[in-house]
Amino acid sequence: MNPRELLLNSFQAALAAADPLQIVPAHLPSPPKGRTLVVGAGKAAAAMAQAVEMHWPLDAPLEGRVITRYGHSVPTRKIEVVEAGHPLPDQHGELATRAILEKVQALTADDLLLGLFSGGGSSLLSMPIAGMSMEELKTITHQLLLCGASIQEINTVRKHLSAVLGGRLAAACHAPIHCLIISDVTGDNPTHVASGPCAPDPTTYADTLALIKQYAINVAPSVMTILQKRSEHDEDETPKPGNAAFRNVKNRVIATAHQSLAAAAQFFRAHHITPLILGDTVTGEAREVAKVYAALAREIRYYNAPFKPPVALISGGETTVTVKGRGRGGRNTEFLLSLAIALNGLEDVYALACDTDGIDGTEQNAGAILTPDSLARAQPLSLDPTALLNDNDAYAFFERLDDLIITGPTRTNVNDYRVILVW
């Protein structure tokens, strides 16, 4: 197997470890005395719903509605799948969320709410707080995605602009709740996955106002007035840890980035390549993280330390991109372009960086692949790597080299998968 094939196949191994059809069945609860309502949101929500239907007892009542990104639905019989906007929320998501909330509020103590949540749920399960419009929510979300804030910071704001996130869905339910969660956030805390619809929220409106100020988010005066008033009244807050709303709530994380990294490591080990997992919680600016990893790759390549090649440097997590240019490309292609510049054509070093949901940023590619001759192949095409990086246009670089990785919807999401292969 050549280096390119090894990288691509390792990515498939990582995806397989987070396949809802394989991991959901073992975590399903027993049916209740009454009926089971399935609700969910995220890029994996439709596949998770399909897995529930395939393994739910035939004689047990089952119904529900889940929301997923456009193009991510799968056939279901009892659980309705609604497609909506991501990463920006839209009216389809709002209408579906309102319908979900009504169904949840009608449950009784004999029933069960089965929640299916994964990355992407924050924008898909979208219902603005009273007094705020969907357009206002969309405008704020757009700014948050571009400002360089961490996903935890973004979700802190989202929770306090939502009528259902940050534990508010659980607070509206009178039935026991069992949530299955595919985590796409560092730390795997349920409060951050899909902004924790059924998880306690330790953050506050005061935190939200501080983040809006820190990142200079332009918020309509009417919305700022609402946020400031809510910050002064505890009863308007999201439910906190210890709240009675969570007495009968179970949040179970069933797939994580680390599980996928471990699966990739096992793949490389089986091919006699030493795997080194650098962590599943890597954060920071994508271009800066790449420089650190390039230094490690050079150490291995030149000095056989800390390991002798072949070595696979594997990492996950969620880096950020502070968008200052006008180009295209997500955090994974930006990571790779910065890595290419830092390595400067270093022999026998290859790399792959992809988002496990199949979407890097807002484009149709999951990520891209880097080879030792990428910079050399770019020269006759008049591609200036540094200029493209400064314009946040890594997409154009790898598109011209025909090195984009396009998977289509993977229907799962455990964040980024990166591997540097020192051959």
GROMACS .gro file of C-alpha atoms in nm:
model
  423
    1MET     CA    1   0.000   0.000   0.000
    2ASN     CA    2   0.146   0.339  -0.095
    3PRO     CA    3   0.140   0.641   0.143
    4ARG     CA    4  -0.168   0.798  -0.017
    5GLU     CA    5  -0.365   0.474   0.013
    6LEU     CA    6  -0.254   0.433   0.374
    7LEU     CA    7  -0.375   0.780   0.463
    8LEU     CA    8  -0.710   0.739   0.291
    9ASN     CA    9  -0.772   0.394   0.438
   10SER     CA   10  -0.682   0.515   0.786
   11PHE     CA   11  -0.949   0.783   0.749
   12GLN     CA   12  -1.201   0.516   0.658
   13ALA     CA   13  -1.103   0.321   0.971
   14ALA     CA   14  -1.163   0.633   1.180
   15LEU     CA   15  -1.505   0.684   1.023
   16ALA     CA   16  -1.605   0.321   1.076
   17ALA     CA   17  -1.542   0.356   1.450
   18ALA     CA   18  -1.808   0.629   1.462
   19ASP     CA   19  -2.069   0.470   1.234
   20PRO     CA   20  -2.413   0.512   1.400
   21LEU     CA   21  -2.542   0.189   1.251
   22GLN     CA   22  -2.268   0.002   1.435
   23ILE     CA   23  -2.257   0.185   1.768
   24VAL     CA   24  -2.615   0.287   1.849
   25PRO     CA   25  -2.777  -0.059   1.901
   26ALA     CA   26  -2.569  -0.152   2.208
   27HIS     CA   27  -2.679   0.163   2.390
   28LEU     CA   28  -3.055   0.154   2.336
   29PRO     CA   29  -3.271   0.163   2.653
   30SER     CA   30  -3.563  -0.069   2.722
   31PRO     CA   31  -3.904   0.048   2.599
   32PRO     CA   32  -4.117   0.227   2.862
   33LYS     CA   33  -4.466   0.145   2.985
   34GLY     CA   34  -4.605   0.416   2.758
   35ARG     CA   35  -4.474   0.544   2.427
   36THR     CA   36  -4.127   0.638   2.308
   37LEU     CA   37  -4.067   0.971   2.139
   38VAL     CA   38  -3.740   1.001   1.948
   39VAL     CA   39  -3.604   1.351   1.891
   40GLY     CA   40  -3.265   1.458   1.771
   41ALA     CA   41  -3.047   1.696   1.581
   42GLY     CA   42  -2.709   1.681   1.413
   43LYS     CA   43  -2.528   1.551   1.110
   44ALA     CA   44  -2.552   1.196   1.247
   45ALA     CA   45  -2.914   1.227   1.362
   46ALA     CA   46  -3.075   1.058   1.060
   47ALA     CA   47  -2.840   0.760   1.066
   48MET     CA   48  -2.889   0.730   1.443
   49ALA     CA   49  -3.267   0.732   1.393
   50GLN     CA   50  -3.236   0.462   1.129
   51ALA     CA   51  -3.032   0.250   1.370
   52VAL     CA   52  -3.298   0.292   1.639
   53GLU     CA   53  -3.573   0.177   1.403
   54MET     CA   54  -3.371  -0.126   1.293
   55HIS     CA   55  -3.323  -0.250   1.648
   56TRP     CA   56  -3.631  -0.130   1.840
   57PRO     CA   57  -3.873  -0.406   1.948
   58LEU     CA   58  -4.146  -0.443   1.687
   59ASP     CA   59  -4.426  -0.448   1.945
   60ALA     CA   60  -4.311  -0.129   2.122
   61PRO     CA   61  -4.463   0.207   2.014
   62LEU     CA   62  -4.211   0.437   1.847
   63GLU     CA   63  -4.242   0.779   1.685
   64GLY     CA   64  -4.041   1.094   1.653
   65ARG     CA   65  -3.867   1.362   1.454
   66VAL     CA   66  -3.499   1.440   1.403
   67ILE     CA   67  -3.333   1.728   1.219
   68THR     CA   68  -3.025   1.688   1.003
   69ARG     CA   69  -2.829   1.892   0.750
   70TYR     CA   70  -2.949   1.918   0.393
   71GLY     CA   71  -2.839   1.609   0.203
   72HIS     CA   72  -2.783   1.399   0.517
   73SER     CA   73  -3.118   1.219   0.547
   74VAL     CA   74  -3.171   0.844   0.516
   75PRO     CA   75  -3.489   0.640   0.473
   76THR     CA   76  -3.693   0.587   0.792
   77ARG     CA   77  -4.043   0.458   0.860
   78LYS     CA   78  -4.154   0.579   1.204
   79ILE     CA   79  -3.915   0.863   1.281
   80GLU     CA   80  -3.952   1.164   1.054
   81VAL     CA   81  -3.628   1.314   0.924
   82VAL     CA   82  -3.631   1.687   0.852
   83GLU     CA   83  -3.348   1.858   0.664
   84ALA     CA   84  -3.251   2.212   0.765
   85GLY     CA   85  -2.978   2.475   0.749
   86HIS     CA   86  -2.622   2.423   0.871
   87PRO     CA   87  -2.398   2.593   0.975
   88LEU     CA   88  -2.648   2.879   0.966
   89PRO     CA   89  -2.995   2.804   1.107
   90ASP     CA   90  -3.304   2.855   0.893
   91GLN     CA   91  -3.684   2.846   0.898
   92HIS     CA   92  -3.701   2.472   0.828
   93GLY     CA   93  -3.502   2.405   1.143
   94GLU     CA   94  -3.714   2.647   1.344
   95LEU     CA   95  -4.044   2.492   1.235
   96ALA     CA   96  -3.918   2.140   1.306
   97THR     CA   97  -3.784   2.247   1.646
   98ARG     CA   98  -4.115   2.403   1.747
   99ALA     CA   99  -4.293   2.081   1.650
  100ILE     CA  100  -4.041   1.878   1.854
  101LEU     CA  101  -4.093   2.100   2.158
  102GLU     CA  102  -4.471   2.056   2.140
  103LYS     CA  103  -4.434   1.678   2.126
  104VAL     CA  104  -4.190   1.678   2.418
  105GLN     CA  105  -4.419   1.890   2.633
  106ALA     CA  106  -4.701   1.639   2.581
  107LEU     CA  107  -4.508   1.339   2.724
  108THR     CA  108  -4.605   1.185   3.059
  109ALA     CA  109  -4.413   1.003   3.331
  110ASP     CA  110  -4.500   0.668   3.166
  111ASP     CA  111  -4.334   0.768   2.840
  112LEU     CA  112  -3.970   0.795   2.730
  113LEU     CA  113  -3.787   1.069   2.545
  114LEU     CA  114  -3.502   0.919   2.344
  115GLY     CA  115  -3.263   1.193   2.232
  116LEU     CA  116  -3.017   1.150   1.945
  117PHE     CA  117  -2.764   1.432   1.932
  118SER     CA  118  -2.444   1.491   1.739
  119GLY     CA  119  -2.231   1.772   1.605
  120GLY     CA  120  -2.422   2.027   1.401
  121GLY     CA  121  -2.724   2.009   1.630
  122SER     CA  122  -2.673   2.361   1.763
  123SER     CA  123  -2.776   2.522   1.435
  124LEU     CA  124  -3.029   2.256   1.333
  125LEU     CA  125  -3.228   2.257   1.659
  126SER     CA  126  -3.301   2.626   1.622
  127MET     CA  127  -3.569   2.820   1.805
  128PRO     CA  128  -3.480   3.176   1.906
  129ILE     CA  129  -3.570   3.312   2.248
  130ALA     CA  130  -3.885   3.525   2.271
  131GLY     CA  131  -3.839   3.865   2.112
  132MET     CA  132  -3.567   3.754   1.872
  133SER     CA  133  -3.612   3.666   1.504
  134MET     CA  134  -3.451   3.389   1.303
  135GLU     CA  135  -3.274   3.647   1.088
  136GLU     CA  136  -3.117   3.800   1.397
  137LEU     CA  137  -3.007   3.457   1.516
  138LYS     CA  138  -2.860   3.381   1.176
  139THR     CA  139  -2.666   3.709   1.167
  140ILE     CA  140  -2.511   3.650   1.509
  141THR     CA  141  -2.427   3.287   1.426
  142HIS     CA  142  -2.251   3.393   1.106
  143GLN     CA  143  -2.029   3.634   1.297
  144LEU     CA  144  -1.949   3.376   1.564
  145LEU     CA  145  -1.831   3.126   1.304
  146LEU     CA  146  -1.584   3.374   1.157
  147CYS     CA  147  -1.441   3.541   1.467
  148GLY     CA  148  -1.202   3.267   1.584
  149ALA     CA  149  -1.400   3.176   1.898
  150SER     CA  150  -1.378   2.819   2.027
  151ILE     CA  151  -1.678   2.589   1.984
  152GLN     CA  152  -1.738   2.605   2.359
  153GLU     CA  153  -1.755   2.984   2.341
  154ILE     CA  154  -1.979   2.976   2.035
  155ASN     CA  155  -2.213   2.734   2.206
  156THR     CA  156  -2.227   2.945   2.521
  157VAL     CA  157  -2.379   3.223   2.312
  158ARG     CA  158  -2.604   2.985   2.117
  159LYS     CA  159  -2.750   2.838   2.435
  160HIS     CA  160  -2.855   3.180   2.559
  161LEU     CA  161  -3.017   3.274   2.230
  162SER     CA  162  -3.220   2.951   2.217
  163ALA     CA  163  -3.548   2.837   2.369
  164VAL     CA  164  -3.443   2.468   2.362
  165LEU     CA  165  -3.065   2.442   2.393
  166GLY     CA  166  -2.862   2.452   2.714
  167GLY     CA  167  -3.086   2.202   2.897
  168ARG     CA  168  -3.411   2.378   2.813
  169LEU     CA  169  -3.548   2.082   2.616
  170ALA     CA  170  -3.508   1.863   2.925
  171ALA     CA  171  -3.677   2.127   3.140
  172ALA     CA  172  -3.982   2.110   2.911
  173CYS     CA  173  -4.016   1.731   2.946
  174HIS     CA  174  -4.217   1.536   3.208
  175ALA     CA  175  -4.092   1.194   3.097
  176PRO     CA  176  -3.763   1.016   3.168
  177ILE     CA  177  -3.496   1.112   2.915
  178HIS     CA  178  -3.226   0.892   2.764
  179CYS     CA  179  -2.986   1.067   2.525
  180LEU     CA  180  -2.733   0.902   2.296
  181ILE     CA  181  -2.458   1.142   2.192
  182ILE     CA  182  -2.191   1.131   1.923
  183SER     CA  183  -1.937   1.385   2.040
  184ASP     CA  184  -1.763   1.633   1.812
  185VAL     CA  185  -1.620   1.854   2.086
  186THR     CA  186  -1.297   1.840   2.281
  187GLY     CA  187  -1.355   1.692   2.625
  188ASP     CA  188  -1.676   1.512   2.516
  189ASN     CA  189  -1.893   1.699   2.767
  190PRO     CA  190  -2.262   1.657   2.673
  191THR     CA  191  -2.325   2.023   2.753
  192HIS     CA  192  -2.123   2.121   2.446
  193VAL     CA  193  -2.246   1.864   2.192
  194ALA     CA  194  -2.531   2.025   1.995
  195SER     CA  195  -2.525   2.284   2.277
  196GLY     CA  196  -2.662   2.030   2.524
  197PRO     CA  197  -3.042   2.030   2.475
  198CYS     CA  198  -3.081   1.788   2.768
  199ALA     CA  199  -2.765   1.867   2.966
  200PRO     CA  200  -2.708   2.114   3.251
  201ASP     CA  201  -2.554   2.442   3.142
  202PRO     CA  202  -2.290   2.595   3.373
  203THR     CA  203  -2.262   2.913   3.162
  204THR     CA  204  -2.466   3.232   3.204
  205TYR     CA  205  -2.608   3.532   3.024
  206ALA     CA  206  -2.325   3.732   3.178
  207ASP     CA  207  -2.080   3.497   3.002
  208THR     CA  208  -2.268   3.551   2.677
  209LEU     CA  209  -2.250   3.929   2.704
  210ALA     CA  210  -1.878   3.908   2.781
  211LEU     CA  211  -1.814   3.694   2.470
  212ILE     CA  212  -2.015   3.929   2.250
  213LYS     CA  213  -1.795   4.213   2.372
  214GLN     CA  214  -1.470   4.013   2.346
  215TYR     CA  215  -1.527   3.914   1.983
  216ALA     CA  216  -1.696   4.241   1.883
  217ILE     CA  217  -2.013   4.065   1.766
  218ASN     CA  218  -2.261   4.308   1.613
  219VAL     CA  219  -2.592   4.246   1.791
  220ALA     CA  220  -2.915   4.436   1.728
  221PRO     CA  221  -2.998   4.680   2.011
  222SER     CA  222  -3.329   4.505   2.075
  223VAL     CA  223  -3.152   4.171   2.123
  224MET     CA  224  -2.889   4.327   2.350
  225THR     CA  225  -3.170   4.466   2.565
  226ILE     CA  226  -3.321   4.117   2.596
  227LEU     CA  227  -2.987   3.962   2.691
  228GLN     CA  228  -2.911   4.230   2.949
  229LYS     CA  229  -3.254   4.195   3.110
  230ARG     CA  230  -3.222   3.817   3.122
  231SER     CA  231  -2.880   3.845   3.282
  232GLU     CA  232  -3.047   4.019   3.576
  233HIS     CA  233  -3.306   3.747   3.647
  234ASP     CA  234  -3.214   3.392   3.751
  235GLU     CA  235  -3.548   3.255   3.635
  236ASP     CA  236  -3.456   3.340   3.275
  237GLU     CA  237  -3.129   3.143   3.294
  238THR     CA  238  -3.063   2.806   3.139
  239PRO     CA  239  -3.103   2.520   3.393
  240LYS     CA  240  -2.784   2.460   3.590
  241PRO     CA  241  -2.621   2.144   3.735
  242GLY     CA  242  -2.834   2.014   4.020
  243ASN     CA  243  -3.158   2.142   3.869
  244ALA     CA  244  -3.456   1.911   3.922
  245ALA     CA  245  -3.509   1.901   3.546
  246PHE     CA  246  -3.220   1.652   3.520
  247ARG     CA  247  -3.336   1.410   3.788
  248ASN     CA  248  -3.447   1.151   3.530
  249VAL     CA  249  -3.204   1.238   3.250
  250LYS     CA  250  -2.924   1.016   3.122
  251ASN     CA  251  -2.675   1.160   2.875
  252ARG     CA  252  -2.457   0.886   2.728
  253VAL     CA  253  -2.168   0.964   2.491
  254ILE     CA  254  -2.142   0.664   2.258
  255ALA     CA  255  -1.876   0.780   2.010
  256THR     CA  256  -1.578   1.010   2.052
  257ALA     CA  257  -1.284   1.142   1.856
  258HIS     CA  258  -1.044   0.934   2.064
  259GLN     CA  259  -1.221   0.611   1.969
  260SER     CA  260  -1.172   0.700   1.603
  261LEU     CA  261  -0.807   0.794   1.655
  262ALA     CA  262  -0.751   0.462   1.832
  263ALA     CA  263  -0.908   0.278   1.538
  264ALA     CA  264  -0.675   0.458   1.298
  265ALA     CA  265  -0.378   0.378   1.520
  266GLN     CA  266  -0.471   0.011   1.509
  267PHE     CA  267  -0.490   0.032   1.129
  268PHE     CA  268  -0.136   0.171   1.106
  269ARG     CA  269  -0.006  -0.079   1.359
  270ALA     CA  270  -0.145  -0.360   1.144
  271HIS     CA  271   0.061  -0.220   0.854
  272HIS     CA  272   0.380  -0.210   1.062
  273ILE     CA  273   0.377   0.167   1.103
  274THR     CA  274   0.430   0.312   1.450
  275PRO     CA  275   0.125   0.522   1.548
  276LEU     CA  276   0.160   0.816   1.785
  277ILE     CA  277  -0.166   0.971   1.903
  278LEU     CA  278  -0.098   1.335   1.979
  279GLY     CA  279  -0.437   1.388   2.139
  280ASP     CA  280  -0.804   1.430   2.058
  281THR     CA  281  -0.836   1.775   2.215
  282VAL     CA  282  -0.611   1.980   1.988
  283THR     CA  283  -0.729   2.340   1.960
  284GLY     CA  284  -0.583   2.673   1.850
  285GLU     CA  285  -0.536   2.841   1.514
  286ALA     CA  286  -0.504   2.574   1.246
  287ARG     CA  287  -0.204   2.739   1.081
  288GLU     CA  288  -0.015   2.763   1.412
  289VAL     CA  289  -0.086   2.403   1.511
  290ALA     CA  290   0.053   2.296   1.174
  291LYS     CA  291   0.387   2.466   1.245
  292VAL     CA  292   0.429   2.270   1.568
  293TYR     CA  293   0.350   1.942   1.396
  294ALA     CA  294   0.593   2.023   1.114
  295ALA     CA  295   0.872   2.059   1.369
  296LEU     CA  296   0.792   1.716   1.512
  297ALA     CA  297   0.784   1.560   1.163
  298ARG     CA  298   1.127   1.708   1.086
  299GLU     CA  299   1.269   1.568   1.412
  300ILE     CA  300   1.152   1.220   1.318
  301ARG     CA  301   1.263   1.250   0.956
  302TYR     CA  302   1.613   1.382   1.031
  303TYR     CA  303   1.697   1.228   1.369
  304ASN     CA  304   1.474   0.919   1.407
  305ALA     CA  305   1.341   1.070   1.732
  306PRO     CA  306   1.130   1.013   1.926
  307PHE     CA  307   1.057   0.723   1.688
  308LYS     CA  308   1.219   0.579   1.378
  309PRO     CA  309   1.011   0.600   1.057
  310PRO     CA  310   0.767   0.491   0.940
  311VAL     CA  311   0.559   0.685   1.194
  312ALA     CA  312   0.199   0.810   1.181
  313LEU     CA  313   0.132   1.122   1.387
  314ILE     CA  314  -0.242   1.112   1.459
  315SER     CA  315  -0.451   1.387   1.613
  316GLY     CA  316  -0.807   1.509   1.653
  317GLY     CA  317  -0.992   1.797   1.808
  318GLU     CA  318  -1.112   2.120   1.657
  319THR     CA  319  -0.875   2.393   1.550
  320THR     CA  320  -1.002   2.738   1.459
  321VAL     CA  321  -0.958   2.980   1.172
  322THR     CA  322  -0.983   3.353   1.221
  323VAL     CA  323  -1.106   3.454   0.877
  324LYS     CA  324  -0.937   3.768   0.748
  325GLY     CA  325  -0.923   3.689   0.377
  326ARG     CA  326  -1.189   3.631   0.115
  327GLY     CA  327  -1.096   3.281   0.003
  328ARG     CA  328  -1.251   2.941   0.057
  329GLY     CA  329  -1.142   2.658   0.280
  330GLY     CA  330  -1.203   2.514   0.623
  331ARG     CA  331  -0.972   2.451   0.915
  332ASN     CA  332  -0.838   2.122   0.776
  333THR     CA  333  -0.725   2.257   0.439
  334GLU     CA  334  -0.584   2.562   0.616
  335PHE     CA  335  -0.390   2.329   0.849
  336LEU     CA  336  -0.249   2.139   0.551
  337LEU     CA  337  -0.149   2.448   0.354
  338SER     CA  338   0.034   2.589   0.656
  339LEU     CA  339   0.196   2.248   0.706
  340ALA     CA  340   0.309   2.242   0.342
  341ILE     CA  341   0.475   2.581   0.380
  342ALA     CA  342   0.645   2.479   0.705
  343LEU     CA  343   0.771   2.147   0.566
  344ASN     CA  344   0.886   2.311   0.242
  345GLY     CA  345   0.887   1.989   0.042
  346LEU     CA  346   1.045   1.768   0.308
  347GLU     CA  347   1.098   1.426   0.153
  348ASP     CA  348   0.886   1.127   0.257
  349VAL     CA  349   0.636   1.328   0.463
  350TYR     CA  350   0.269   1.298   0.369
  351ALA     CA  351  -0.041   1.425   0.548
  352LEU     CA  352  -0.418   1.409   0.550
  353ALA     CA  353  -0.663   1.632   0.737
  354CYS     CA  354  -1.038   1.585   0.715
  355ASP     CA  355  -1.352   1.658   0.908
  356THR     CA  356  -1.527   1.331   0.992
  357ASP     CA  357  -1.863   1.478   0.890
  358GLY     CA  358  -1.741   1.508   0.532
  359ILE     CA  359  -1.752   1.889   0.529
  360ASP     CA  360  -1.449   2.108   0.585
  361GLY     CA  361  -1.589   2.452   0.659
  362THR     CA  362  -1.859   2.537   0.408
  363GLU     CA  363  -1.726   2.356   0.100
  364GLN     CA  364  -1.813   2.011  -0.036
  365ASN     CA  365  -1.482   1.849   0.058
  366ALA     CA  366  -1.400   1.665   0.379
  367GLY     CA  367  -1.044   1.792   0.363
  368ALA     CA  368  -0.737   1.726   0.153
  369ILE     CA  369  -0.415   1.533   0.122
  370LEU     CA  370  -0.057   1.668   0.119
  371THR     CA  371   0.238   1.504  -0.054
  372PRO     CA  372   0.610   1.590  -0.049
  373ASP     CA  373   0.582   1.737  -0.399
  374SER     CA  374   0.272   1.951  -0.339
  375LEU     CA  375   0.464   2.279  -0.345
  376ALA     CA  376   0.659   2.172  -0.652
  377ARG     CA  377   0.339   2.082  -0.837
  378ALA     CA  378   0.191   2.420  -0.741
  379GLN     CA  379   0.468   2.623  -0.907
  380PRO     CA  380   0.378   2.562  -1.274
  381LEU     CA  381   0.016   2.640  -1.183
  382SER     CA  382   0.121   2.986  -1.055
  383LEU     CA  383  -0.012   2.907  -0.709
  384ASP     CA  384   0.141   3.115  -0.431
  385PRO     CA  385   0.094   2.912  -0.110
  386THR     CA  386   0.166   3.201   0.127
  387ALA     CA  387  -0.065   3.441  -0.053
  388LEU     CA  388  -0.342   3.180  -0.057
  389LEU     CA  389  -0.296   3.109   0.313
  390ASN     CA  390  -0.314   3.480   0.393
  391ASP     CA  391  -0.639   3.496   0.197
  392ASN     CA  392  -0.778   3.189   0.379
  393ASP     CA  393  -0.798   3.021   0.038
  394ALA     CA  394  -0.648   2.680   0.103
  395TYR     CA  395  -0.936   2.525  -0.091
  396ALA     CA  396  -0.809   2.676  -0.416
  397PHE     CA  397  -0.460   2.537  -0.357
  398PHE     CA  398  -0.569   2.175  -0.312
  399GLU     CA  399  -0.844   2.198  -0.572
  400ARG     CA  400  -0.593   2.294  -0.842
  401LEU     CA  401  -0.367   2.007  -0.735
  402ASP     CA  402  -0.662   1.766  -0.749
  403ASP     CA  403  -0.590   1.671  -0.388
  404LEU     CA  404  -0.924   1.750  -0.225
  405ILE     CA  405  -1.091   1.459  -0.047
  406ILE     CA  406  -1.462   1.442  -0.122
  407THR     CA  407  -1.660   1.178   0.067
  408GLY     CA  408  -2.011   1.318   0.056
  409PRO     CA  409  -2.213   1.305   0.379
  410THR     CA  410  -2.063   1.055   0.623
  411ARG     CA  411  -2.363   1.088   0.858
  412THR     CA  412  -2.141   1.093   1.163
  413ASN     CA  413  -1.928   1.358   1.330
  414VAL     CA  414  -1.645   1.313   1.581
  415ASN     CA  415  -1.458   1.624   1.474
  416ASP     CA  416  -1.132   1.644   1.282
  417TYR     CA  417  -0.900   1.362   1.184
  418ARG     CA  418  -0.540   1.452   1.103
  419VAL     CA  419  -0.246   1.227   1.029
  420ILE     CA  420   0.111   1.305   0.925
  421LEU     CA  421   0.290   1.004   0.780
  422VAL     CA  422   0.670   1.015   0.803
  423TRP     CA  423   0.754   0.740   0.557
   0.00000   0.00000   0.00000
